CSV table of C-alpha atoms and ligand atoms in Angstrom, one decimal:
chain,number,residue,atom,x,y,z
A,1,UNK,CA,-0.3,-0.2,0.2
A,2,UNK,CA,1.2,3.7,-0.9
A,3,UNK,CA,0.5,6.8,-1.1
A,4,UNK,CA,0.0,10.0,-3.3
A,5,UNK,CA,-0.9,13.0,-3.7
A,6,UNK,CA,-4.6,13.4,-4.7
A,7,UNK,CA,-4.4,17.2,-5.5
A,8,UNK,CA,-2.6,20.7,-4.6
A,9,UNK,CA,-3.6,24.1,-4.0
A,10,UNK,CA,-0.9,27.5,-3.5
A,11,UNK,CA,-2.7,30.5,-2.6
A,12,UNK,CA,0.3,34.1,-2.2
A,13,UNK,CA,-0.7,37.6,-1.2
A,14,UNK,CA,-1.8,40.2,-4.5
A,15,UNK,CA,0.3,42.4,-3.0
A,16,UNK,CA,3.1,42.1,-4.6
A,17,UNK,CA,7.2,44.0,-3.9
A,18,UNK,CA,9.1,44.7,-6.4
A,19,UNK,CA,13.6,44.9,-6.2
A,20,UNK,CA,12.9,48.2,-6.7
A,21,UNK,CA,10.4,49.0,-4.0
A,22,UNK,CA,13.4,47.3,-2.0
A,23,UNK,CA,15.5,50.0,-3.5
A,24,UNK,CA,13.2,52.7,-1.7
A,25,UNK,CA,13.2,51.2,1.1
A,26,UNK,CA,17.1,50.0,2.5
A,27,UNK,CA,20.1,50.1,0.5
A,28,UNK,CA,20.7,48.1,-2.5
A,29,UNK,CA,19.8,47.7,-6.0
A,30,UNK,CA,17.7,45.1,-8.1
A,31,UNK,CA,20.3,44.9,-11.1
A,32,UNK,CA,22.2,43.0,-6.9
A,33,UNK,CA,19.1,41.6,-5.9
A,34,UNK,CA,18.7,39.5,-9.6
A,35,UNK,CA,22.1,38.6,-10.2
A,36,UNK,CA,23.1,37.4,-6.5
A,37,UNK,CA,19.6,35.5,-5.7
A,38,UNK,CA,17.6,35.5,-8.6
A,39,UNK,CA,14.1,37.5,-6.9
A,40,UNK,CA,12.5,39.6,-9.1
A,41,UNK,CA,9.5,39.9,-6.3
A,42,UNK,CA,7.8,38.3,-3.2
A,43,UNK,CA,4.1,38.4,-2.2
A,44,UNK,CA,3.5,40.0,0.8
A,45,UNK,CA,0.2,39.2,3.6
A,46,UNK,CA,-2.5,42.2,3.6
A,47,UNK,CA,-2.9,43.3,7.1
A,48,UNK,CA,-5.5,41.9,7.9
A,49,UNK,CA,-3.7,38.6,6.8
A,50,UNK,CA,-2.1,35.6,9.4
A,51,UNK,CA,-0.3,32.7,7.5
A,52,UNK,CA,-3.8,30.6,9.1
A,53,UNK,CA,-5.3,33.0,6.4
A,54,UNK,CA,-3.7,31.6,3.0
A,55,UNK,CA,-3.3,28.2,4.4
A,56,UNK,CA,-6.6,28.3,4.1
A,57,UNK,CA,-6.6,29.8,1.4
A,58,UNK,CA,-3.7,26.9,0.1
A,59,UNK,CA,-6.4,24.2,1.2
A,60,UNK,CA,-9.4,24.7,-0.1
A,61,UNK,CA,-8.3,24.3,-4.1
A,62,UNK,CA,-6.0,20.9,-2.2
A,63,UNK,CA,-9.0,20.1,-1.5
A,64,UNK,CA,-11.3,21.4,-4.6
A,65,UNK,CA,-8.8,19.4,-7.0
A,66,UNK,CA,-8.9,15.9,-5.1
A,67,UNK,CA,-12.2,16.2,-4.6
A,68,UNK,CA,-12.0,15.5,-0.6
A,69,UNK,CA,-14.4,16.9,2.0
A,70,UNK,CA,-13.4,18.8,4.7
A,71,UNK,CA,-14.6,16.2,7.1
A,72,UNK,CA,-13.3,13.5,5.0
A,73,UNK,CA,-10.6,14.5,6.6
A,74,UNK,CA,-8.1,12.0,9.6
A,75,UNK,CA,-5.4,14.4,10.3
A,76,UNK,CA,-4.7,18.3,9.3
A,77,UNK,CA,-0.6,19.4,9.3
A,78,UNK,CA,0.8,22.1,9.1
A,79,UNK,CA,4.1,22.6,8.2
A,80,UNK,CA,5.3,26.1,8.7
A,81,UNK,CA,8.0,28.6,10.8
A,82,UNK,CA,5.9,31.6,10.3
A,83,UNK,CA,2.7,30.1,13.1
A,84,UNK,CA,-0.7,33.1,14.3
A,85,UNK,CA,0.2,32.3,17.5
A,86,UNK,CA,3.0,30.4,19.7
A,87,UNK,CA,-0.7,28.4,20.6
A,88,UNK,CA,-2.9,27.4,19.4
A,89,UNK,CA,-1.1,25.4,16.9
A,90,UNK,CA,-2.2,27.4,13.3
A,91,UNK,CA,-2.9,23.7,11.7
A,92,UNK,CA,-6.5,24.4,14.0
A,93,UNK,CA,-7.6,28.0,13.6
A,94,UNK,CA,-7.6,25.8,9.4
A,95,UNK,CA,-9.6,23.2,10.7
A,96,UNK,CA,-12.0,26.1,12.3
A,97,UNK,CA,-11.9,28.3,9.0
A,98,UNK,CA,-12.8,24.5,7.3
A,99,UNK,CA,-15.0,22.9,9.7
A,100,UNK,CA,-13.0,20.0,9.2
A,101,UNK,CA,-14.2,18.0,12.4
A,102,UNK,CA,-13.1,14.5,12.7
A,103,UNK,CA,-9.2,15.8,11.7
A,104,UNK,CA,-6.8,15.6,14.4
A,105,UNK,CA,-4.3,18.3,13.6
A,106,UNK,CA,-0.7,20.3,14.8
A,107,UNK,CA,2.0,22.4,13.3
A,108,UNK,CA,5.2,20.7,12.4
A,109,UNK,CA,8.3,23.7,12.2
A,110,UNK,CA,11.4,22.4,10.1
A,111,UNK,CA,11.5,25.8,8.4
A,112,UNK,CA,12.0,25.8,4.3
A,113,UNK,CA,12.0,21.8,3.8
A,114,UNK,CA,9.1,21.8,6.3
A,115,UNK,CA,6.6,20.7,4.2
A,116,UNK,CA,8.8,17.3,2.6
A,117,UNK,CA,8.7,16.3,7.0
A,118,UNK,CA,4.6,16.6,6.5
A,119,UNK,CA,4.8,14.6,3.4
A,120,UNK,CA,6.4,11.7,5.3
A,121,UNK,CA,5.2,12.4,8.6
A,122,UNK,CA,1.1,12.3,6.8
A,123,UNK,CA,3.2,9.1,5.0
A,124,UNK,CA,3.4,7.9,8.6
A,125,UNK,CA,0.2,7.7,9.4
A,126,UNK,CA,-1.7,7.0,6.1
A,127,UNK,CA,0.2,4.0,6.8
A,128,UNK,CA,-2.3,2.7,9.6
A,129,UNK,CA,-5.9,1.6,8.6
A,130,UNK,CA,-6.8,3.5,10.8
A,131,UNK,CA,-5.7,7.3,8.5
A,132,UNK,CA,-7.1,7.4,5.5
A,133,UNK,CA,-6.6,11.3,4.1
A,134,UNK,CA,-4.2,13.4,5.5
A,135,UNK,CA,-3.7,17.5,4.4
A,136,UNK,CA,-0.8,18.4,4.6
A,137,UNK,CA,0.1,22.6,3.9
A,138,UNK,CA,3.4,23.9,3.9
A,139,UNK,CA,2.7,27.8,5.0
A,140,UNK,CA,4.7,31.0,6.1
A,141,UNK,CA,4.0,34.5,6.6
A,142,UNK,CA,7.6,35.5,6.5
A,143,UNK,CA,7.4,38.9,6.2
A,144,UNK,CA,6.7,39.1,9.6
A,145,UNK,CA,9.2,38.8,10.7
A,146,UNK,CA,12.1,39.9,8.5
A,147,UNK,CA,13.7,42.9,9.7
A,148,UNK,CA,12.7,45.4,7.1
A,149,UNK,CA,16.2,47.6,7.7
A,150,UNK,CA,18.8,44.5,7.5
A,151,UNK,CA,19.3,44.6,3.7
A,152,UNK,CA,20.7,40.5,4.4
A,153,UNK,CA,18.4,39.2,4.5
A,154,UNK,CA,14.5,41.5,3.9
A,155,UNK,CA,15.6,41.3,-0.2
A,156,UNK,CA,15.2,36.9,0.3
A,157,UNK,CA,11.6,36.3,1.5
A,158,UNK,CA,8.6,36.5,0.8
A,159,UNK,CA,4.5,35.1,2.0
A,160,UNK,CA,3.1,32.2,0.8
A,161,UNK,CA,1.1,28.7,1.1
A,162,UNK,CA,0.9,25.5,-0.8
A,163,UNK,CA,-0.9,22.5,0.6
A,164,UNK,CA,-1.7,18.7,-0.4
A,165,UNK,CA,-3.9,16.3,0.2
A,166,UNK,CA,-2.7,12.7,0.4
A,167,UNK,CA,-5.1,9.0,0.5
A,168,UNK,CA,-3.0,5.8,0.8
A,169,UNK,CA,-2.8,4.2,-2.8
A,170,UNK,CA,-2.5,0.5,-3.9
A,171,UNK,CA,-0.8,1.3,-7.5
A,172,UNK,CA,3.0,1.9,-7.7
A,173,UNK,CA,2.6,5.6,-8.5
A,174,UNK,CA,2.9,7.7,-4.4
A,175,UNK,CA,6.2,8.1,-2.5
A,176,UNK,CA,9.2,6.3,-3.0
A,177,UNK,CA,11.9,7.1,-1.2
A,178,UNK,CA,13.2,9.9,1.4
A,179,UNK,CA,15.4,11.2,3.4
A,180,UNK,CA,14.8,13.1,6.3
A,181,UNK,CA,18.5,14.5,8.3
A,182,UNK,CA,19.5,17.4,11.0
A,183,UNK,CA,22.7,18.7,11.9
A,184,UNK,CA,21.7,21.5,14.7
A,185,UNK,CA,25.3,22.4,16.0
A,186,UNK,CA,25.2,25.1,13.1
A,187,UNK,CA,21.7,26.4,14.5
A,188,UNK,CA,23.1,29.7,15.6
A,189,UNK,CA,23.5,29.9,11.3
A,190,UNK,CA,20.1,31.1,11.6
A,191,UNK,CA,16.8,32.0,13.9
A,192,UNK,CA,15.0,34.4,15.1
A,193,UNK,CA,16.6,34.4,18.9
A,194,UNK,CA,13.6,36.3,21.0
A,195,UNK,CA,10.1,35.5,21.5
A,196,UNK,CA,10.4,32.0,22.7
A,197,UNK,CA,11.7,30.6,26.2
A,198,UNK,CA,15.4,30.9,25.4
A,199,UNK,CA,14.8,34.8,25.7
A,200,UNK,CA,10.9,35.8,26.3
A,201,UNK,CA,9.6,38.7,25.0
A,202,UNK,CA,10.8,43.1,26.4
A,203,UNK,CA,11.4,46.4,25.5
A,204,UNK,CA,16.0,44.7,25.2
A,205,UNK,CA,14.5,41.9,23.4
A,206,UNK,CA,12.8,44.5,20.7
A,207,UNK,CA,15.7,47.2,20.7
A,208,UNK,CA,17.9,44.7,20.2
A,209,UNK,CA,15.9,43.7,17.2
A,210,UNK,CA,16.2,39.8,17.6
A,211,UNK,CA,12.7,39.4,17.6
A,212,UNK,CA,14.2,40.0,14.0
A,213,UNK,CA,15.6,36.8,11.4
A,214,UNK,CA,19.0,37.2,11.6
A,215,UNK,CA,21.5,35.4,9.3
A,216,UNK,CA,25.0,34.1,7.9
A,217,UNK,CA,24.6,34.5,4.5
A,218,UNK,CA,27.7,33.8,3.2
A,219,UNK,CA,27.8,30.0,6.1
A,220,UNK,CA,24.2,28.9,5.3
A,221,UNK,CA,24.5,29.0,1.1
A,222,UNK,CA,28.0,26.6,1.8
A,223,UNK,CA,26.0,23.9,4.1
A,224,UNK,CA,23.4,25.1,2.2
A,225,UNK,CA,24.8,23.2,-1.3
A,226,UNK,CA,25.0,20.1,0.1
A,227,UNK,CA,23.4,19.5,2.3
A,228,UNK,CA,21.0,19.4,-1.1
A,229,UNK,CA,22.7,17.5,-2.7
A,230,UNK,CA,22.9,14.8,0.4
A,231,UNK,CA,19.6,15.0,0.8
A,232,UNK,CA,19.4,14.5,-3.4
A,233,UNK,CA,22.0,11.6,-3.7
A,234,UNK,CA,20.8,10.1,-0.2
A,235,UNK,CA,16.9,10.0,-1.6
A,236,UNK,CA,17.9,8.5,-5.1
A,237,UNK,CA,20.2,6.4,-3.8
A,238,UNK,CA,17.6,4.6,-1.1
A,239,UNK,CA,14.9,3.9,-5.0
A,240,UNK,CA,18.1,3.0,-6.6
A,241,UNK,CA,18.0,5.7,-8.9
A,242,UNK,CA,20.2,7.5,-11.2
A,243,UNK,CA,20.0,11.4,-10.6
A,244,UNK,CA,19.7,10.8,-14.8
A,245,UNK,CA,16.0,8.9,-14.0
A,246,UNK,CA,14.7,11.5,-13.0
A,247,UNK,CA,12.0,13.0,-14.6
A,248,UNK,CA,12.4,17.4,-12.7
A,249,UNK,CA,14.2,18.5,-10.0
A,250,UNK,CA,11.8,20.9,-8.0
A,251,UNK,CA,14.6,22.1,-5.2
A,252,UNK,CA,13.5,25.1,-2.0
A,253,UNK,CA,13.7,28.5,-4.0
A,254,UNK,CA,16.4,29.6,-1.9
A,255,UNK,CA,18.8,30.9,-3.8
A,256,UNK,CA,18.8,31.0,-8.0
A,257,UNK,CA,22.4,30.8,-7.4
A,258,UNK,CA,21.9,27.2,-4.9
A,259,UNK,CA,19.6,25.8,-6.9
A,260,UNK,CA,22.5,25.8,-9.9
A,261,UNK,CA,24.4,24.2,-7.6
A,262,UNK,CA,23.0,21.6,-6.5
A,263,UNK,CA,22.0,20.9,-10.1
A,264,UNK,CA,25.4,21.6,-11.2
A,265,UNK,CA,27.0,18.8,-9.2
A,266,UNK,CA,24.0,15.9,-9.6
A,267,UNK,CA,24.3,16.8,-13.2
A,268,UNK,CA,21.6,17.1,-14.2
A,269,UNK,CA,20.6,19.1,-17.3
A,270,UNK,CA,18.5,22.7,-16.9
A,271,UNK,CA,15.8,21.7,-18.2
A,272,UNK,CA,14.4,19.2,-16.0
A,273,UNK,CA,14.7,21.9,-12.9
A,274,UNK,CA,11.7,23.4,-11.4
A,275,UNK,CA,12.3,27.2,-10.6
A,276,UNK,CA,9.9,30.1,-10.2
A,277,UNK,CA,12.1,32.4,-7.7
A,278,UNK,CA,11.7,35.2,-9.2
A,279,UNK,CA,8.0,35.8,-9.1
A,280,UNK,CA,7.9,35.0,-4.9
A,281,UNK,CA,11.6,34.5,-4.0
A,282,UNK,CA,12.4,32.0,0.1
A,283,UNK,CA,9.0,30.7,0.5
A,284,UNK,CA,9.8,28.9,2.7
A,285,UNK,CA,7.8,25.7,3.9
A,286,UNK,CA,4.9,27.2,1.2
A,287,UNK,CA,7.7,27.1,-1.5
A,288,UNK,CA,8.0,22.7,-2.9
A,289,UNK,CA,4.5,22.8,-2.5
A,290,UNK,CA,3.7,25.8,-4.4
A,291,UNK,CA,6.2,25.5,-6.5
A,292,UNK,CA,4.3,21.5,-7.4
A,293,UNK,CA,1.3,22.5,-7.9
A,294,UNK,CA,1.4,25.2,-10.6
A,295,UNK,CA,3.6,22.6,-12.3
A,296,UNK,CA,0.6,20.2,-12.6
A,297,UNK,CA,-1.0,24.0,-14.0
A,298,UNK,CA,1.3,24.0,-16.4
A,299,UNK,CA,1.1,20.3,-17.2
A,300,UNK,CA,4.7,20.1,-16.4
A,301,UNK,CA,3.8,17.1,-14.4
A,302,UNK,CA,2.5,13.8,-16.2
A,303,UNK,CA,1.9,10.3,-14.7
A,304,UNK,CA,4.6,8.3,-14.2
A,305,UNK,CA,6.9,11.4,-14.2
A,306,UNK,CA,9.9,11.2,-11.7
A,307,UNK,CA,9.6,14.2,-9.4
A,308,UNK,CA,12.4,14.6,-6.7
A,309,UNK,CA,12.5,17.0,-4.1
A,310,UNK,CA,15.1,18.9,-2.1
A,311,UNK,CA,15.7,21.6,0.7
A,312,UNK,CA,17.6,23.1,2.8
A,313,UNK,CA,17.6,25.5,5.9
A,314,UNK,CA,16.9,26.6,8.7
A,315,UNK,CA,18.7,23.8,11.9
A,316,UNK,CA,19.9,22.9,10.4
A,317,UNK,CA,17.5,20.1,8.4
A,318,UNK,CA,17.1,19.8,5.4
A,319,UNK,CA,16.1,16.3,2.8
A,320,UNK,CA,15.3,15.1,0.2
A,321,UNK,CA,11.5,12.6,-2.0
A,322,UNK,CA,11.3,10.5,-4.7
A,323,UNK,CA,7.5,10.8,-6.7
A,324,UNK,CA,6.2,8.8,-8.8
A,325,UNK,CA,3.7,10.9,-10.4
B,1,ACO,N1,22.1,44.7,-1.7
B,1,ACO,C1,23.1,44.8,-1.5
B,1,ACO,N2,24.8,44.8,-1.0
B,1,ACO,C2,24.2,44.3,0.3
B,1,ACO,C3,23.2,43.1,0.0
B,1,ACO,C4,22.0,43.4,-0.8
B,1,ACO,N3,20.3,43.5,-0.8
B,1,ACO,N4,22.7,41.9,0.8
B,1,ACO,C5,24.0,42.2,1.4
B,1,ACO,N5,25.1,43.3,0.6
B,1,ACO,C6,26.3,42.7,0.9
B,1,ACO,C7,26.9,42.6,1.9
B,1,ACO,O1,26.7,43.6,2.7
B,1,ACO,C8,28.1,42.2,1.8
B,1,ACO,O2,28.5,43.4,1.2
B,1,ACO,P1,30.3,43.2,2.3
B,1,ACO,O3,31.5,42.5,1.3
B,1,ACO,O4,31.3,45.3,1.9
B,1,ACO,O5,29.8,43.4,3.3
B,1,ACO,C9,28.0,42.4,0.0
B,1,ACO,O6,26.4,42.1,-0.9
B,1,ACO,C10,28.3,40.2,-0.5
B,1,ACO,O7,27.6,39.9,0.9
B,1,ACO,P2,27.2,38.3,0.3
B,1,ACO,O8,27.1,37.6,1.8
B,1,ACO,O9,28.9,37.7,0.3
B,1,ACO,O10,26.7,37.8,-0.6
B,1,ACO,P3,26.5,37.5,-0.7
B,1,ACO,O11,27.1,36.3,-2.4
B,1,ACO,O12,26.8,35.7,-0.5
B,1,ACO,O13,24.6,36.6,-1.2
B,1,ACO,C11,23.1,36.1,-0.1
B,1,ACO,C12,24.1,37.4,-0.2
B,1,ACO,C13,21.6,36.2,-1.4
B,1,ACO,C14,22.3,36.2,1.3
B,1,ACO,C15,23.9,34.3,-0.2
B,1,ACO,O14,24.2,34.7,1.4
B,1,ACO,C16,22.8,33.4,0.1
B,1,ACO,O15,21.8,33.3,-0.1
B,1,ACO,N6,22.3,32.9,1.3
B,1,ACO,C17,22.0,31.6,1.7
B,1,ACO,C18,20.7,32.3,2.7
B,1,ACO,C19,19.3,31.8,2.1
B,1,ACO,O16,19.1,31.5,1.1
B,1,ACO,N7,18.5,31.7,3.4
B,1,ACO,C20,17.3,31.7,3.8
B,1,ACO,C21,16.6,30.4,4.4
B,1,ACO,S1,17.9,29.0,4.8
B,1,ACO,C22,17.1,28.2,3.5
B,1,ACO,O17,16.2,28.6,2.3
B,1,ACO,C23,18.2,28.0,2.1
């Protein structure tokens, strides 16, 4: 018995923030951002939109496409680093909005690879007899945690959500293999220092701007490339598949140069790599489900395709997943 994605959906807020807009906010340029990251614009949630609102929109689309009613869901997993609250879980808020009254719900904080972690957790549950339909959502409003005075980080991130409905499947389609890994010793290189139990919010933490993302970009870059490569190769090895045999590489959209370096190291031709970073920037856990939804909408992914997902993020954690579509 396998596990297969039955429907996908995504949602991004309407407001576009272009590189030219950023030129007016910090000392940067469209040219620098484009050549260093591949990003041209990103979407920004409106003041009355939180992560659960984005997640809900993506979920509604995924459920429609999977032809699954909210009450049929056995579980809702939201993967996010930017929950509405520390508690209750964003998944509970989404459950309430959907009126998915039969679903268990919880959040997973696994940064950028969150969606891959979420799929793997869903797969585990779906291998048990009791669970039949699971909704996995990657959703972020990183614009709320970005320091809009820090040019090193504010140009990189965007808001969005992507969702997938997973079901048991008795064909040979679906999730084939995966690889999840952590390296917690390097956590300080990408961190949001305050607001948790280590550094609760005080006047001092606010004044020190500790409620914003702090990142040592060059170091993160280096580990991202090696982590993505390791995750891709181990995932393929576990499935006895060679890099040249995959149809699509769908990498986390963090930086075009990270994607390009990963692609080169794997020896995968450019036309097999899906890239949409120019439109959305780094949407963390939402980046892979947004990409997958677009690919399906555009008819790029076809039945039987071998699709390799790979991601890396704060923790550090990284992971890969191979899916036969
Ligand atoms: N505009 C203009 N100049 C800038 C900007 C900016 N927005 N940001 C940084 N610079 C400057 C720096 O201050 C530095 O100036 P200096 O040499 O005078 O000190 C110079 O540009 C070069 O800085 P580097 O850090 O060497 O630039 P790099 O080529 O590494 O690019 C970047 C920086 C884009 C952040 C890159 O390191 C990166 O993408 N790292 C990965 C980060 C990432 O993706 N994190 C997301 C979470 S993890 C993940 O999702 C993979």
